[in-house]
Amino acid sequence: MLPSVLFVTSEMAPWVKTGGLGDVAAALPASLHQAGVDIRVLIPCYPALRAAFPDACTVAELPSLAPALPPARLLAARSDGLPLLLLDCPALFERPGNPYLDASGADHPDNALRFGLLSRVAARLGQRGSPLGWQPDVVHVNDWQSGLAPAYLHYEGGAPSVITVHNIAFQGCFGHDTLAALGLPEQAWRFDGVEYYKQLSFLKAGLQFATRLSTVSPTYAREIQTEHFGYGLAPLLRYRAAALRGILNGIDTTSWNPATDAALHQPYSIETLAGKALNKSALQAQMGLPIVGDRPLFGVISRLTHQKGLDLLLAVADGLPALPAQLVVLGSGDKDMEAGFLALAQRHPTHVAVRIGFDETLAHRIEAGADSFLMPSRFEPCGLNQMYSLRYGTPPVVRATGGLADTVVDCDSPLADDHGNGFWIDGDSPHALWSSLERVSHIWRDSSRWAQIQRNAMRQDFSWKQPAKEYIALYREATTSAELQ
Ligand code: ADP
Ligand code: GLC
C-alpha cells in the first residue's frame, strides 16, 4: 500500500507562482497522483484560485483553531484529477499582492497569522477526527510557510511529517507573542523547540520536529549543514543529518518541451537543432536587438536578488559589445538591480535588451532563442531554469552550487568524458564570470563542438518519475520508522 499524503504549499503554478516552489508544488503532486498515491494539495484560497475554481464546494467548516486565528472553510476542487483543498479565509487571503508581499512590495503585516493558519489546518487534517473524514498517513510541508505544522503534530500528536526546504534563507521569524496567538504551548519556547534567537521561527520548528527532512538537491543537502550556506540552521541540520535527504527536483517535461512548445516561433528537437536559429532571430526581433548570427546571445530569466548573483553580471556587462555578444534579461526583484539592468540596456541598446516583469511566454522564448543561459547564483537549492536550458539545447553557465552542481557538467572538465553539457564559473568574482563568458563565446564559434554540448544537454532526463519514487520512499520511511535525530 502506498502511503496517503497531504501536500501543503503556499504557491502552485499556474495560478500562484513567485518562483520554483510554485512549479514543484504543481508537478510533484501530479506525478505522485499518477503513480497511484492518494494525495491532496492544501493551499490558501487566494483570489486567483477562487477565480480558477468557481465551482469548488465546501467540504469542511473549521472553527477558530487558536486564539488569533479566524474560522475558515475548506473547499474541494480538482486540477486534471488531482484533488485540491482550498483554505478559504477571505480575511487573510483575499487581497492584492502576491502570497508574501502586498502591492507595494512589503511583507503582509499578518503573515504569521496567514501561514500560522495554513500550518494549523494542515496539522488538524493529520490528526484523529480530521474534519474531512480523511486522514493522511503523512503530512508533507514545504518551506517556512507550512513549517509550523510538524510542531503542532509533535505537541498534540498526529501523523508523521516531512518538510522540504526549497530555500533556507527564508525562515519565517516572528515575535514571542505569536506563540500564544497561534495556540502553541509555552513549553515550545526552547532552543530544542520553536525558539530561534529569541524569535519564533516557522522553518526551525519544521526542521526540529518533522519526522523526515528533505531538500531539493543532494549538494544543497550537504551545503546547508555548513555555516556558510546554513543561514544559522547548520547546527540543527547536522544534528538531524540522519533524517535529511537531498532529492533533485524534476521539471514539467510537457510544458517545457522544445518540440511541442506553442510559445516558440519554431519548435525543434535534438534532430532538428537548426530550427533553434529561427527562435534566436525571432527573439532578437521581439526584444529590439539587431538580428545578427555572428555572436552568441546570452539569456537570463530570474528573480533579481542577491541569491542569483546577477550583480556580478552587472559588474562586467559593459564588456559585452566588445566580446562581442548580446544579452537578453527577463526578471524582477530588487529595485536597484532592476534599475541597473535598465541603465545597462540604455547604454548598449544594440547588445542588451531588458524586460522587467514576470512573463511566462517570454521565458519560453528566451530558453529557446538564447545560445547560452546565465545563472551565476551564490547559492541555488535546485534551480529549474538550468534544467529548462539543458532541455532546450541552451548550455547554461553556472556557479557550481546546490542543484546547479548536480545537473551541469562543465564541458572542459577532465571528468566530463563527453558528457559536458554546460559551463562552471570558476569562483564568485565578476572576473571569474567574465572569464566564463569569454570561454563560452570562444567555444560557441566551434560549431561542431557546440552542437555536441547541446546534444549532451538535450539527452538528459529531468522528468519527475525518479524524484517521485524517491519521495514515496521517504514517505514510507516516515511512516515506518521513529523520529530520527
Ligand atoms: P527560484 O525559485 O529561486 O526563483 P528556480 O530556478 O527554481 O528559482 O525557479 C524559478 C522559476 O520562476 C522558473 O520556472 C522560471 O522560469 C520562473 N521565473 C523567474 N523569473 C521569471 C520571470 N521574470 N518571468 C517568467 N518566469 C520567471
Ligand atoms: C527555491 C530555490 C530554487 C529551487 C526552488 C524549487 O525557490 O531558490 O533553487 O529550484 O525553490 O525547489
PDB file of C-alpha atoms and ligand atoms in Angstrom, residues 19-24 143 164-167 170 216 249 303 307-308 375 379-387 403, ligand 2:
ATOM      1  CA  GLY A  19       9.419  31.050  -8.092  1.00  0.00           C
ATOM      2  CA  GLY A  20      10.345  27.406  -8.355  1.00  0.00           C
ATOM      3  CA  LEU A  21       8.225  26.264  -5.389  1.00  0.00           C
ATOM      4  CA  GLY A  22       5.146  27.062  -7.483  1.00  0.00           C
ATOM      5  CA  ASP A  23       6.389  24.775 -10.264  1.00  0.00           C
ATOM      6  CA  VAL A  24       7.330  21.971  -7.879  1.00  0.00           C
ATOM      7  CA  ASP A 143       9.386  25.826   3.354  1.00  0.00           C
ATOM      8  CA  THR A 164      11.082  20.021   2.231  1.00  0.00           C
ATOM      9  CA  VAL A 165      13.410  23.017   2.245  1.00  0.00           C
ATOM     10  CA  HIS A 166      13.334  24.930  -1.044  1.00  0.00           C
ATOM     11  CA  ASN A 167      15.315  27.881   0.278  1.00  0.00           C
ATOM     12  CA  PHE A 170      13.617  32.423   4.215  1.00  0.00           C
ATOM     13  CA  VAL A 216      15.810  19.834  -3.403  1.00  0.00           C
ATOM     14  CA  ASN A 249      13.652  18.327  -8.448  1.00  0.00           C
ATOM     15  CA  ARG A 303      14.311  36.877  -9.614  1.00  0.00           C
ATOM     16  CA  GLN A 307      20.971  34.952  -4.230  1.00  0.00           C
ATOM     17  CA  LYS A 308      21.043  34.931  -8.023  1.00  0.00           C
ATOM     18  CA  MET A 375      22.920  31.507 -13.649  1.00  0.00           C
ATOM     19  CA  PHE A 379      23.516  29.569  -3.757  1.00  0.00           C
ATOM     20  CA  GLU A 380      20.852  27.599  -5.585  1.00  0.00           C
ATOM     21  CA  PRO A 381      18.920  24.902  -3.710  1.00  0.00           C
ATOM     22  CA  CYS A 382      17.972  23.265  -7.003  1.00  0.00           C
ATOM     23  CA  GLY A 383      17.255  25.734  -9.792  1.00  0.00           C
ATOM     24  CA  LEU A 384      14.835  24.909 -12.567  1.00  0.00           C
ATOM     25  CA  ASN A 385      15.973  27.248 -15.309  1.00  0.00           C
ATOM     26  CA  GLN A 386      19.246  25.422 -15.888  1.00  0.00           C
ATOM     27  CA  MET A 387      17.231  22.240 -16.471  1.00  0.00           C
ATOM     28  CA  GLY A 403      21.329  21.765  -7.811  1.00  0.00           C
TER      29      GLY A 403
HETATM   30  C1  GLC B   2      13.628  27.755  -4.356  1.00  0.00           C
HETATM   31  C2  GLC B   2      15.084  27.760  -4.793  1.00  0.00           C
HETATM   32  C3  GLC B   2      15.308  27.111  -6.132  1.00  0.00           C
HETATM   33  C4  GLC B   2      14.516  25.825  -6.271  1.00  0.00           C
HETATM   34  C5  GLC B   2      13.043  26.086  -5.984  1.00  0.00           C
HETATM   35  C6  GLC B   2      12.175  24.833  -6.096  1.00  0.00           C
HETATM   36  O1  GLC B   2      12.931  28.872  -4.776  1.00  0.00           O
HETATM   37  O2  GLC B   2      15.646  29.066  -4.765  1.00  0.00           O
HETATM   38  O3  GLC B   2      16.682  26.827  -6.309  1.00  0.00           O
HETATM   39  O4  GLC B   2      14.648  25.308  -7.574  1.00  0.00           O
HETATM   40  O5  GLC B   2      12.905  26.571  -4.681  1.00  0.00           O
HETATM   41  O6  GLC B   2      12.568  23.800  -5.241  1.00  0.00           O
END
